Amino acid sequence: MKKLFVDELQDFRIGHQQDTDALTGCTVIICEEGATTGVDVKGGAPGTRETDLLASENTVEKAHATFLSGGSAFGLDAGSGVMYFLEERDIGFDVVFAKVPIVPGAILFDLGVGSPSIRPDKMMGYQACVNAYENTSVFGNVGAGCGATVGKALGNDYSMKSGIGFAAYQLGSLQVAAVVAVNAIGDIVDPITNQTIAGLYDKTKRQFLSSEETLISQAEKKLLAQDRYSGNTTIGTIMTNANLTKAQTNKIASIAQDGIAKTITPSHTLIDGDTLFMMASGKVEADPNAIAIIATKVIQEAIIDGVKKATSVAGIPSYNDIF
């Protein structure tokens, strides 16, 4: 397999828009011709749009875009801007009277990092689509990663800045890629070195603490739903040019959650909303098992990429400050 740059992707465009003062933003992944799309939600506190439609037994097969957004549930409004952009270009599911763009999405919680009164909205979603046709190669503190942080078991004072990352591979004519916004309560561990690269960090002692051990030590305090536990969720989209059924995209999205579990500890908690979409444009015949393996790999690498490309903001240190 060879690694791909984002501008080498076939059939998909990725765009971001953000407010760097409010520290929030959104990311859109567009497939103009439509992609067979599935989803898997592992976290216990998700915020999503149109995920029921993606169930294998439901009628519509293809989505025309997915979006990832900050802003908590308010950020779902960004999807309206994506729909508006696509409708202007006559892209959507033909219902005779109109073409309805199918745009599933998921949100993460970043209200406690910047300005909680400013969130991704319709205009930001629209501009992310415009940007998808102009500059797709920037990751880190952009789009849905603008206000993303990790390691929040002891509150924001111990958190680190993360962001949104990308990874992709090509095997023959098959392409598999992922874009992931990393906003977990837990720590980020490089699965190759087994080294913690971001997470719960004591800035005074300049050392990492264990999120898992910290949460276990607080087990009897019953703080599960309180303030510092509300700022989590890792969300992403896997893209491939393979020909897959809707049931296969749903299953591969589920398998690819292993990529989150291998890099984020703990993951899929009751207070994370971890959600992955899987989009398949249907151009190449390939083994779904191989695609699932590669999908898990690109999720892992996109998470690491999102952490390593993040930069410090608002006094929150990043990987680059420590390493």
PDB file of C-alpha atoms in Angstrom:
ATOM      1  CA  MET A   1       0.000   0.000   0.000  1.00  0.00           C
ATOM      2  CA  LYS A   2       1.101   3.549  -0.568  1.00  0.00           C
ATOM      3  CA  LYS A   3       0.042   6.588   1.419  1.00  0.00           C
ATOM      4  CA  LEU A   4      -2.136   9.195  -0.284  1.00  0.00           C
ATOM      5  CA  PHE A   5      -2.339  12.938   0.043  1.00  0.00           C
ATOM      6  CA  VAL A   6      -5.814  14.403   0.352  1.00  0.00           C
ATOM      7  CA  ASP A   7      -5.728  15.939  -3.145  1.00  0.00           C
ATOM      8  CA  GLU A   8      -5.168  12.454  -4.602  1.00  0.00           C
ATOM      9  CA  LEU A   9      -8.536  11.214  -3.333  1.00  0.00           C
ATOM     10  CA  GLN A  10     -11.014  10.196  -6.010  1.00  0.00           C
ATOM     11  CA  ASP A  11     -14.715  11.098  -5.742  1.00  0.00           C
ATOM     12  CA  PHE A  12     -14.480  13.008  -2.425  1.00  0.00           C
ATOM     13  CA  ARG A  13     -13.793  16.602  -1.387  1.00  0.00           C
ATOM     14  CA  ILE A  14     -13.023  17.751   2.157  1.00  0.00           C
ATOM     15  CA  GLY A  15     -13.545  21.307   3.340  1.00  0.00           C
ATOM     16  CA  HIS A  16     -13.312  23.177   6.648  1.00  0.00           C
ATOM     17  CA  GLN A  17     -14.556  26.434   8.083  1.00  0.00           C
ATOM     18  CA  GLN A  18     -13.910  27.734  11.587  1.00  0.00           C
ATOM     19  CA  ASP A  19     -14.065  30.712  13.906  1.00  0.00           C
ATOM     20  CA  THR A  20     -10.585  30.916  15.405  1.00  0.00           C
ATOM     21  CA  ASP A  21     -11.690  33.429  18.048  1.00  0.00           C
ATOM     22  CA  ALA A  22     -14.663  31.375  19.261  1.00  0.00           C
ATOM     23  CA  LEU A  23     -12.658  28.149  18.745  1.00  0.00           C
ATOM     24  CA  THR A  24     -15.268  26.131  16.907  1.00  0.00           C
ATOM     25  CA  GLY A  25     -15.854  24.983  13.354  1.00  0.00           C
ATOM     26  CA  CYS A  26     -17.145  22.331  10.991  1.00  0.00           C
ATOM     27  CA  THR A  27     -15.822  19.979   8.324  1.00  0.00           C
ATOM     28  CA  VAL A  28     -17.663  18.608   5.306  1.00  0.00           C
ATOM     29  CA  ILE A  29     -16.952  15.560   3.152  1.00  0.00           C
ATOM     30  CA  ILE A  30     -18.688  15.803  -0.242  1.00  0.00           C
ATOM     31  CA  CYS A  31     -19.374  13.082  -2.819  1.00  0.00           C
ATOM     32  CA  GLU A  32     -21.292  14.764  -5.633  1.00  0.00           C
ATOM     33  CA  GLU A  33     -22.431  11.545  -7.288  1.00  0.00           C
ATOM     34  CA  GLY A  34     -23.563  10.122  -3.965  1.00  0.00           C
ATOM     35  CA  ALA A  35     -21.909   7.426  -1.880  1.00  0.00           C
ATOM     36  CA  THR A  36     -23.425   4.381  -0.257  1.00  0.00           C
ATOM     37  CA  THR A  37     -23.194   5.367   3.390  1.00  0.00           C
ATOM     38  CA  GLY A  38     -23.351   3.665   6.764  1.00  0.00           C
ATOM     39  CA  VAL A  39     -22.667   4.719  10.326  1.00  0.00           C
ATOM     40  CA  ASP A  40     -21.720   3.269  13.674  1.00  0.00           C
ATOM     41  CA  VAL A  41     -22.324   5.022  16.993  1.00  0.00           C
ATOM     42  CA  LYS A  42     -20.363   3.560  19.897  1.00  0.00           C
ATOM     43  CA  GLY A  43     -20.350   6.446  22.352  1.00  0.00           C
ATOM     44  CA  GLY A  44     -23.081   6.823  24.944  1.00  0.00           C
ATOM     45  CA  ALA A  45     -23.705  10.538  24.375  1.00  0.00           C
ATOM     46  CA  PRO A  46     -23.973  11.116  20.609  1.00  0.00           C
ATOM     47  CA  GLY A  47     -25.316  14.101  18.721  1.00  0.00           C
ATOM     48  CA  THR A  48     -26.223  13.167  15.156  1.00  0.00           C
ATOM     49  CA  ARG A  49     -28.354  13.945  12.118  1.00  0.00           C
ATOM     50  CA  GLU A  50     -29.896  11.474   9.625  1.00  0.00           C
ATOM     51  CA  THR A  51     -28.296   8.384  11.158  1.00  0.00           C
ATOM     52  CA  ASP A  52     -31.604   6.466  11.217  1.00  0.00           C
ATOM     53  CA  LEU A  53     -31.758   6.830   7.444  1.00  0.00           C
ATOM     54  CA  LEU A  54     -28.461   4.959   7.166  1.00  0.00           C
ATOM     55  CA  ALA A  55     -29.782   1.767   8.761  1.00  0.00           C
ATOM     56  CA  SER A  56     -29.343  -1.111   6.328  1.00  0.00           C
ATOM     57  CA  GLU A  57     -33.093  -1.776   6.084  1.00  0.00           C
ATOM     58  CA  ASN A  58     -34.069   1.805   5.274  1.00  0.00           C
ATOM     59  CA  THR A  59     -34.744   3.053   1.772  1.00  0.00           C
ATOM     60  CA  VAL A  60     -32.222   5.709   0.754  1.00  0.00           C
ATOM     61  CA  GLU A  61     -28.874   4.157  -0.155  1.00  0.00           C
ATOM     62  CA  LYS A  62     -26.637   7.130  -0.822  1.00  0.00           C
ATOM     63  CA  ALA A  63     -25.568  10.286   0.947  1.00  0.00           C
ATOM     64  CA  HIS A  64     -24.132  13.265  -0.911  1.00  0.00           C
ATOM     65  CA  ALA A  65     -22.101  14.579   2.006  1.00  0.00           C
ATOM     66  CA  THR A  66     -21.380  14.010   5.656  1.00  0.00           C
ATOM     67  CA  PHE A  67     -20.361  16.703   8.104  1.00  0.00           C
ATOM     68  CA  LEU A  68     -18.483  16.849  11.393  1.00  0.00           C
ATOM     69  CA  SER A  69     -19.114  19.849  13.614  1.00  0.00           C
ATOM     70  CA  GLY A  70     -18.308  21.489  16.900  1.00  0.00           C
ATOM     71  CA  GLY A  71     -20.915  23.405  18.858  1.00  0.00           C
ATOM     72  CA  SER A  72     -22.632  20.482  20.566  1.00  0.00           C
ATOM     73  CA  ALA A  73     -26.213  19.970  19.343  1.00  0.00           C
ATOM     74  CA  PHE A  74     -26.289  23.553  18.060  1.00  0.00           C
ATOM     75  CA  GLY A  75     -23.665  22.540  15.499  1.00  0.00           C
ATOM     76  CA  LEU A  76     -26.114  20.283  13.679  1.00  0.00           C
ATOM     77  CA  ASP A  77     -27.345  23.483  12.018  1.00  0.00           C
ATOM     78  CA  ALA A  78     -24.225  23.359   9.817  1.00  0.00           C
ATOM     79  CA  GLY A  79     -25.881  20.543   7.896  1.00  0.00           C
ATOM     80  CA  SER A  80     -28.521  22.951   6.565  1.00  0.00           C
ATOM     81  CA  GLY A  81     -25.777  24.986   4.902  1.00  0.00           C
ATOM     82  CA  VAL A  82     -24.345  21.852   3.316  1.00  0.00           C
ATOM     83  CA  MET A  83     -27.798  20.994   1.956  1.00  0.00           C
ATOM     84  CA  TYR A  84     -28.220  24.507   0.569  1.00  0.00           C
ATOM     85  CA  PHE A  85     -24.839  24.355  -1.169  1.00  0.00           C
ATOM     86  CA  LEU A  86     -25.617  20.996  -2.781  1.00  0.00           C
ATOM     87  CA  GLU A  87     -29.130  22.007  -3.821  1.00  0.00           C
ATOM     88  CA  GLU A  88     -27.690  25.027  -5.644  1.00  0.00           C
ATOM     89  CA  ARG A  89     -25.695  22.545  -7.723  1.00  0.00           C
ATOM     90  CA  ASP A  90     -28.666  20.247  -8.376  1.00  0.00           C
ATOM     91  CA  ILE A  91     -27.155  17.482  -6.247  1.00  0.00           C
ATOM     92  CA  GLY A  92     -29.474  15.260  -4.246  1.00  0.00           C
ATOM     93  CA  PHE A  93     -31.976  12.427  -4.056  1.00  0.00           C
ATOM     94  CA  ASP A  94     -34.540  12.945  -6.823  1.00  0.00           C
ATOM     95  CA  VAL A  95     -38.065  13.109  -5.383  1.00  0.00           C
ATOM     96  CA  VAL A  96     -39.555  14.482  -8.652  1.00  0.00           C
ATOM     97  CA  PHE A  97     -40.452  17.873  -7.183  1.00  0.00           C
ATOM     98  CA  ALA A  98     -36.921  18.580  -5.998  1.00  0.00           C
ATOM     99  CA  LYS A  99     -33.549  17.001  -5.440  1.00  0.00           C
ATOM    100  CA  VAL A 100     -33.019  16.507  -1.724  1.00  0.00           C
ATOM    101  CA  PRO A 101     -29.364  16.346  -0.636  1.00  0.00           C
ATOM    102  CA  ILE A 102     -28.821  13.580   1.910  1.00  0.00           C
ATOM    103  CA  VAL A 103     -26.434  14.949   4.532  1.00  0.00           C
ATOM    104  CA  PRO A 104     -25.832  12.935   7.725  1.00  0.00           C
ATOM    105  CA  GLY A 105     -23.616  14.462  10.371  1.00  0.00           C
ATOM    106  CA  ALA A 106     -22.312  14.301  13.925  1.00  0.00           C
ATOM    107  CA  ILE A 107     -21.209  16.860  16.483  1.00  0.00           C
ATOM    108  CA  LEU A 108     -18.681  17.159  19.281  1.00  0.00           C
ATOM    109  CA  PHE A 109     -18.730  19.327  22.406  1.00  0.00           C
ATOM    110  CA  ASP A 110     -16.334  22.290  22.337  1.00  0.00           C
ATOM    111  CA  LEU A 111     -18.445  24.957  24.076  1.00  0.00           C
ATOM    112  CA  GLY A 112     -16.143  25.099  27.085  1.00  0.00           C
ATOM    113  CA  VAL A 113     -13.016  25.972  25.115  1.00  0.00           C
ATOM    114  CA  GLY A 114     -13.850  29.211  23.290  1.00  0.00           C
ATOM    115  CA  SER A 115     -17.068  31.218  23.173  1.00  0.00           C
ATOM    116  CA  PRO A 116     -20.097  29.051  24.055  1.00  0.00           C
ATOM    117  CA  SER A 117     -22.498  31.509  22.368  1.00  0.00           C
ATOM    118  CA  ILE A 118     -20.882  31.118  18.920  1.00  0.00           C
ATOM    119  CA  ARG A 119     -21.409  27.790  17.163  1.00  0.00           C
ATOM    120  CA  PRO A 120     -21.233  26.384  13.644  1.00  0.00           C
ATOM    121  CA  ASP A 121     -24.347  27.413  11.736  1.00  0.00           C
ATOM    122  CA  LYS A 122     -25.826  27.258   8.245  1.00  0.00           C
ATOM    123  CA  MET A 123     -23.423  29.847   6.861  1.00  0.00           C
ATOM    124  CA  MET A 124     -20.395  28.068   8.295  1.00  0.00           C
ATOM    125  CA  GLY A 125     -21.556  24.778   6.791  1.00  0.00           C
ATOM    126  CA  TYR A 126     -22.017  26.460   3.420  1.00  0.00           C
ATOM    127  CA  GLN A 127     -18.558  28.049   3.537  1.00  0.00           C
ATOM    128  CA  ALA A 128     -16.973  24.706   4.440  1.00  0.00           C
ATOM    129  CA  CYS A 129     -18.422  23.371   1.175  1.00  0.00           C
ATOM    130  CA  VAL A 130     -17.009  26.318  -0.772  1.00  0.00           C
ATOM    131  CA  ASN A 131     -13.617  25.666   0.810  1.00  0.00           C
ATOM    132  CA  ALA A 132     -13.806  21.990  -0.198  1.00  0.00           C
ATOM    133  CA  TYR A 133     -13.342  23.152  -3.797  1.00  0.00           C
ATOM    134  CA  GLU A 134     -10.484  25.520  -2.997  1.00  0.00           C
ATOM    135  CA  ASN A 135      -8.196  24.111  -0.273  1.00  0.00           C
ATOM    136  CA  THR A 136      -8.561  20.604   1.128  1.00  0.00           C
ATOM    137  CA  SER A 137      -5.078  19.951   2.443  1.00  0.00           C
ATOM    138  CA  VAL A 138      -5.063  21.717   5.832  1.00  0.00           C
ATOM    139  CA  PHE A 139      -5.660  19.805   9.073  1.00  0.00           C
ATOM    140  CA  GLY A 140      -5.121  20.356  12.796  1.00  0.00           C
ATOM    141  CA  ASN A 141      -6.827  23.394  14.366  1.00  0.00           C
ATOM    142  CA  VAL A 142      -9.356  23.733  11.555  1.00  0.00           C
ATOM    143  CA  GLY A 143     -12.955  22.751  10.954  1.00  0.00           C
ATOM    144  CA  ALA A 144     -14.415  20.440  13.564  1.00  0.00           C
ATOM    145  CA  GLY A 145     -10.978  20.254  15.167  1.00  0.00           C
ATOM    146  CA  CYS A 146     -10.740  23.982  15.890  1.00  0.00           C
ATOM    147  CA  GLY A 147     -11.886  23.670  19.519  1.00  0.00           C
ATOM    148  CA  ALA A 148     -11.116  19.985  20.037  1.00  0.00           C
ATOM    149  CA  THR A 149      -9.292  18.909  23.200  1.00  0.00           C
ATOM    150  CA  VAL A 150      -8.427  15.641  24.961  1.00  0.00           C
ATOM    151  CA  GLY A 151      -7.662  14.490  28.507  1.00  0.00           C
ATOM    152  CA  LYS A 152     -10.491  16.134  30.442  1.00  0.00           C
ATOM    153  CA  ALA A 153     -10.967  13.825  33.418  1.00  0.00           C
ATOM    154  CA  LEU A 154      -9.706  16.574  35.746  1.00  0.00           C
ATOM    155  CA  GLY A 155     -11.195  19.480  33.809  1.00  0.00           C
ATOM    156  CA  ASN A 156      -9.832  21.845  31.187  1.00  0.00           C
ATOM    157  CA  ASP A 157      -6.810  22.829  33.303  1.00  0.00           C
ATOM    158  CA  TYR A 158      -5.323  19.400  32.617  1.00  0.00           C
ATOM    159  CA  SER A 159      -6.479  19.018  29.016  1.00  0.00           C
ATOM    160  CA  MET A 160      -4.430  19.214  25.820  1.00  0.00           C
ATOM    161  CA  LYS A 161      -5.235  20.622  22.399  1.00  0.00           C
ATOM    162  CA  SER A 162      -6.092  18.163  19.673  1.00  0.00           C
ATOM    163  CA  GLY A 163      -7.543  18.697  16.226  1.00  0.00           C
ATOM    164  CA  ILE A 164      -8.762  17.054  13.056  1.00  0.00           C
ATOM    165  CA  GLY A 165      -6.558  14.636  11.132  1.00  0.00           C
ATOM    166  CA  PHE A 166      -6.397  12.748   7.853  1.00  0.00           C
ATOM    167  CA  ALA A 167      -4.911   9.471   6.625  1.00  0.00           C
ATOM    168  CA  ALA A 168      -5.292   7.535   3.369  1.00  0.00           C
ATOM    169  CA  TYR A 169      -3.883   4.534   1.499  1.00  0.00           C
ATOM    170  CA  GLN A 170      -4.059   3.181  -2.024  1.00  0.00           C
ATOM    171  CA  LEU A 171      -3.772  -0.498  -2.911  1.00  0.00           C
ATOM    172  CA  GLY A 172      -3.906  -0.941  -6.682  1.00  0.00           C
ATOM    173  CA  SER A 173      -6.929   1.104  -7.726  1.00  0.00           C
ATOM    174  CA  LEU A 174      -8.556   0.859  -4.274  1.00  0.00           C
ATOM    175  CA  GLN A 175      -8.485   3.944  -2.066  1.00  0.00           C
ATOM    176  CA  VAL A 176      -9.432   4.116   1.615  1.00  0.00           C
ATOM    177  CA  ALA A 177      -9.192   7.336   3.638  1.00  0.00           C
ATOM    178  CA  ALA A 178     -10.409   8.833   6.888  1.00  0.00           C
ATOM    179  CA  VAL A 179     -10.873  12.252   8.434  1.00  0.00           C
ATOM    180  CA  VAL A 180     -11.320  12.333  12.227  1.00  0.00           C
ATOM    181  CA  ALA A 181     -11.974  15.114  14.743  1.00  0.00           C
ATOM    182  CA  VAL A 182     -10.370  14.070  18.041  1.00  0.00           C
ATOM    183  CA  ASN A 183     -12.159  15.354  21.146  1.00  0.00           C
ATOM    184  CA  ALA A 184     -11.951  12.562  23.712  1.00  0.00           C
ATOM    185  CA  ILE A 185     -12.142  12.519  27.491  1.00  0.00           C
ATOM    186  CA  GLY A 186      -9.274  10.035  27.385  1.00  0.00           C
ATOM    187  CA  ASP A 187      -5.610   9.886  26.423  1.00  0.00           C
ATOM    188  CA  ILE A 188      -4.196   9.434  22.926  1.00  0.00           C
ATOM    189  CA  VAL A 189      -1.737   6.553  22.614  1.00  0.00           C
ATOM    190  CA  ASP A 190       0.391   5.904  19.548  1.00  0.00           C
ATOM    191  CA  PRO A 191      -0.341   2.212  18.830  1.00  0.00           C
ATOM    192  CA  ILE A 192       3.086   1.723  17.232  1.00  0.00           C
ATOM    193  CA  THR A 193       5.188   3.009  20.151  1.00  0.00           C
ATOM    194  CA  ASN A 194       2.576   2.558  22.901  1.00  0.00           C
ATOM    195  CA  GLN A 195       3.507   6.088  23.994  1.00  0.00           C
ATOM    196  CA  THR A 196       0.947   8.586  25.282  1.00  0.00           C
ATOM    197  CA  ILE A 197       1.203  11.610  22.987  1.00  0.00           C
ATOM    198  CA  ALA A 198      -1.685  13.713  24.341  1.00  0.00           C
ATOM    199  CA  GLY A 199      -4.214  13.598  27.141  1.00  0.00           C
ATOM    200  CA  LEU A 200      -4.437  14.285  30.852  1.00  0.00           C
ATOM    201  CA  TYR A 201      -1.390  16.482  31.461  1.00  0.00           C
ATOM    202  CA  ASP A 202      -0.049  18.094  34.626  1.00  0.00           C
ATOM    203  CA  LYS A 203       1.466  21.346  33.342  1.00  0.00           C
ATOM    204  CA  THR A 204       3.182  22.081  36.652  1.00  0.00           C
ATOM    205  CA  LYS A 205       4.985  18.738  36.875  1.00  0.00           C
ATOM    206  CA  ARG A 206       5.206  18.459  33.064  1.00  0.00           C
ATOM    207  CA  GLN A 207       4.011  14.881  33.041  1.00  0.00           C
ATOM    208  CA  PHE A 208       1.126  12.801  31.768  1.00  0.00           C
ATOM    209  CA  LEU A 209      -1.398  11.331  34.157  1.00  0.00           C
ATOM    210  CA  SER A 210      -3.565   8.325  33.359  1.00  0.00           C
ATOM    211  CA  SER A 211      -7.143   9.177  32.422  1.00  0.00           C
ATOM    212  CA  GLU A 212      -8.245   5.607  33.093  1.00  0.00           C
ATOM    213  CA  GLU A 213      -6.695   5.502  36.565  1.00  0.00           C
ATOM    214  CA  THR A 214      -8.080   8.952  37.369  1.00  0.00           C
ATOM    215  CA  LEU A 215     -11.612   7.977  36.359  1.00  0.00           C
ATOM    216  CA  ILE A 216     -11.392   4.730  38.328  1.00  0.00           C
ATOM    217  CA  SER A 217     -10.186   6.600  41.415  1.00  0.00           C
ATOM    218  CA  GLN A 218     -13.252   8.835  41.174  1.00  0.00           C
ATOM    219  CA  ALA A 219     -15.693   5.961  40.726  1.00  0.00           C
ATOM    220  CA  GLU A 220     -17.560   6.600  43.963  1.00  0.00           C
ATOM    221  CA  LYS A 221     -17.909  10.341  43.407  1.00  0.00           C
ATOM    222  CA  LYS A 222     -20.674   9.835  40.823  1.00  0.00           C
ATOM    223  CA  LEU A 223     -19.627  12.824  38.743  1.00  0.00           C
ATOM    224  CA  LEU A 224     -20.503  11.137  35.460  1.00  0.00           C
ATOM    225  CA  ALA A 225     -22.895  13.753  34.111  1.00  0.00           C
ATOM    226  CA  GLN A 226     -21.301  16.822  35.627  1.00  0.00           C
ATOM    227  CA  ASP A 227     -19.452  19.728  34.055  1.00  0.00           C
ATOM    228  CA  ARG A 228     -16.021  18.432  33.114  1.00  0.00           C
ATOM    229  CA  TYR A 229     -17.441  15.244  31.631  1.00  0.00           C
ATOM    230  CA  SER A 230     -19.589  17.011  29.064  1.00  0.00           C
ATOM    231  CA  GLY A 231     -16.828  17.985  26.634  1.00  0.00           C
ATOM    232  CA  ASN A 232     -16.081  14.847  24.680  1.00  0.00           C
ATOM    233  CA  THR A 233     -16.604  12.832  21.455  1.00  0.00           C
ATOM    234  CA  THR A 234     -14.456  11.628  18.567  1.00  0.00           C
ATOM    235  CA  ILE A 235     -16.190  11.740  15.185  1.00  0.00           C
ATOM    236  CA  GLY A 236     -15.049  10.872  11.691  1.00  0.00           C
ATOM    237  CA  THR A 237     -15.788   9.753   8.165  1.00  0.00           C
ATOM    238  CA  ILE A 238     -14.160   6.902   6.248  1.00  0.00           C
ATOM    239  CA  MET A 239     -14.117   7.234   2.460  1.00  0.00           C
ATOM    240  CA  THR A 240     -13.490   4.619  -0.204  1.00  0.00           C
ATOM    241  CA  ASN A 241     -13.962   4.282  -3.957  1.00  0.00           C
ATOM    242  CA  ALA A 242     -14.969   0.648  -3.438  1.00  0.00           C
ATOM    243  CA  ASN A 243     -18.335  -0.808  -4.387  1.00  0.00           C
ATOM    244  CA  LEU A 244     -20.075  -1.756  -1.124  1.00  0.00           C
ATOM    245  CA  THR A 245     -23.622  -2.444  -0.035  1.00  0.00           C
ATOM    246  CA  LYS A 246     -25.235  -0.320   2.641  1.00  0.00           C
ATOM    247  CA  ALA A 247     -25.037  -3.253   5.063  1.00  0.00           C
ATOM    248  CA  GLN A 248     -21.305  -3.539   4.365  1.00  0.00           C
ATOM    249  CA  THR A 249     -20.685   0.163   4.979  1.00  0.00           C
ATOM    250  CA  ASN A 250     -22.480  -0.101   8.316  1.00  0.00           C
ATOM    251  CA  LYS A 251     -20.458  -3.139   9.297  1.00  0.00           C
ATOM    252  CA  ILE A 252     -17.130  -1.637   8.248  1.00  0.00           C
ATOM    253  CA  ALA A 253     -17.933   1.538  10.189  1.00  0.00           C
ATOM    254  CA  SER A 254     -18.471  -0.681  13.228  1.00  0.00           C
ATOM    255  CA  ILE A 255     -15.220  -2.587  12.694  1.00  0.00           C
ATOM    256  CA  ALA A 256     -13.276   0.648  12.176  1.00  0.00           C
ATOM    257  CA  GLN A 257     -14.254   1.775  15.667  1.00  0.00           C
ATOM    258  CA  ASP A 258     -11.401  -0.541  16.689  1.00  0.00           C
ATOM    259  CA  GLY A 259      -9.144   2.229  15.416  1.00  0.00           C
ATOM    260  CA  ILE A 260     -10.560   4.543  18.082  1.00  0.00           C
ATOM    261  CA  ALA A 261     -10.197   1.861  20.752  1.00  0.00           C
ATOM    262  CA  LYS A 262      -6.541   1.269  19.802  1.00  0.00           C
ATOM    263  CA  THR A 263      -5.575   4.937  20.075  1.00  0.00           C
ATOM    264  CA  ILE A 264      -7.873   6.469  22.719  1.00  0.00           C
ATOM    265  CA  THR A 265      -8.030   5.211  26.291  1.00  0.00           C
ATOM    266  CA  PRO A 266     -10.670   5.045  27.568  1.00  0.00           C
ATOM    267  CA  SER A 267     -12.919   5.235  24.502  1.00  0.00           C
ATOM    268  CA  HIS A 268     -16.619   4.693  23.760  1.00  0.00           C
ATOM    269  CA  THR A 269     -17.598   5.804  27.252  1.00  0.00           C
ATOM    270  CA  LEU A 270     -21.066   6.823  28.415  1.00  0.00           C
ATOM    271  CA  ILE A 271     -19.907  10.430  28.160  1.00  0.00           C
ATOM    272  CA  ASP A 272     -18.368  10.270  24.683  1.00  0.00           C
ATOM    273  CA  GLY A 273     -20.433  10.347  21.502  1.00  0.00           C
ATOM    274  CA  ASP A 274     -17.952   8.448  19.316  1.00  0.00           C
ATOM    275  CA  THR A 275     -19.429   8.156  15.807  1.00  0.00           C
ATOM    276  CA  LEU A 276     -17.995   7.005  12.469  1.00  0.00           C
ATOM    277  CA  PHE A 277     -19.520   7.321   9.007  1.00  0.00           C
ATOM    278  CA  MET A 278     -18.472   5.136   6.064  1.00  0.00           C
ATOM    279  CA  MET A 279     -18.945   6.407   2.485  1.00  0.00           C
ATOM    280  CA  ALA A 280     -18.354   4.230  -0.600  1.00  0.00           C
ATOM    281  CA  SER A 281     -18.496   5.743  -4.090  1.00  0.00           C
ATOM    282  CA  GLY A 282     -18.804   2.355  -5.800  1.00  0.00           C
ATOM    283  CA  LYS A 283     -16.126   2.572  -8.503  1.00  0.00           C
ATOM    284  CA  VAL A 284     -13.816  -0.348  -7.598  1.00  0.00           C
ATOM    285  CA  GLU A 285     -14.514  -3.982  -6.758  1.00  0.00           C
ATOM    286  CA  ALA A 286     -12.633  -5.007  -3.616  1.00  0.00           C
ATOM    287  CA  ASP A 287     -12.801  -7.414  -0.690  1.00  0.00           C
ATOM    288  CA  PRO A 288     -14.832  -5.843   2.172  1.00  0.00           C
ATOM    289  CA  ASN A 289     -12.630  -7.622   4.719  1.00  0.00           C
ATOM    290  CA  ALA A 290      -9.518  -5.913   3.360  1.00  0.00           C
ATOM    291  CA  ILE A 291     -11.333  -2.588   3.313  1.00  0.00           C
ATOM    292  CA  ALA A 292     -12.299  -3.038   6.975  1.00  0.00           C
ATOM    293  CA  ILE A 293      -8.669  -3.684   7.936  1.00  0.00           C
ATOM    294  CA  ILE A 294      -7.459  -0.614   6.050  1.00  0.00           C
ATOM    295  CA  ALA A 295     -10.341   1.471   7.444  1.00  0.00           C
ATOM    296  CA  THR A 296      -9.275   0.625  10.990  1.00  0.00           C
ATOM    297  CA  LYS A 297      -5.700   1.592  10.114  1.00  0.00           C
ATOM    298  CA  VAL A 298      -6.616   4.979   8.627  1.00  0.00           C
ATOM    299  CA  ILE A 299      -8.815   5.809  11.626  1.00  0.00           C
ATOM    300  CA  GLN A 300      -5.855   5.158  13.926  1.00  0.00           C
ATOM    301  CA  GLU A 301      -3.514   7.240  11.802  1.00  0.00           C
ATOM    302  CA  ALA A 302      -5.988  10.091  11.325  1.00  0.00           C
ATOM    303  CA  ILE A 303      -6.360  10.355  15.113  1.00  0.00           C
ATOM    304  CA  ILE A 304      -2.586  10.547  15.559  1.00  0.00           C
ATOM    305  CA  ASP A 305      -2.390  13.068  12.698  1.00  0.00           C
ATOM    306  CA  GLY A 306      -5.050  15.256  14.298  1.00  0.00           C
ATOM    307  CA  VAL A 307      -3.108  15.360  17.551  1.00  0.00           C
ATOM    308  CA  LYS A 308       0.294  15.997  15.976  1.00  0.00           C
ATOM    309  CA  LYS A 309      -0.976  18.791  13.718  1.00  0.00           C
ATOM    310  CA  ALA A 310      -2.793  20.616  16.528  1.00  0.00           C
ATOM    311  CA  THR A 311      -1.287  23.801  17.959  1.00  0.00           C
ATOM    312  CA  SER A 312      -1.682  25.386  21.381  1.00  0.00           C
ATOM    313  CA  VAL A 313      -4.541  27.860  21.937  1.00  0.00           C
ATOM    314  CA  ALA A 314      -5.955  29.628  24.976  1.00  0.00           C
ATOM    315  CA  GLY A 315      -3.156  28.306  27.168  1.00  0.00           C
ATOM    316  CA  ILE A 316      -3.966  24.693  26.285  1.00  0.00           C
ATOM    317  CA  PRO A 317      -0.731  22.866  25.378  1.00  0.00           C
ATOM    318  CA  SER A 318      -0.398  20.698  22.292  1.00  0.00           C
ATOM    319  CA  TYR A 319       1.736  17.747  21.270  1.00  0.00           C
ATOM    320  CA  ASN A 320       4.214  20.126  19.657  1.00  0.00           C
ATOM    321  CA  ASP A 321       4.726  22.011  22.941  1.00  0.00           C
ATOM    322  CA  ILE A 322       5.647  18.843  24.810  1.00  0.00           C
ATOM    323  CA  PHE A 323       7.494  16.839  22.176  1.00  0.00           C
TER     324      PHE A 323
END
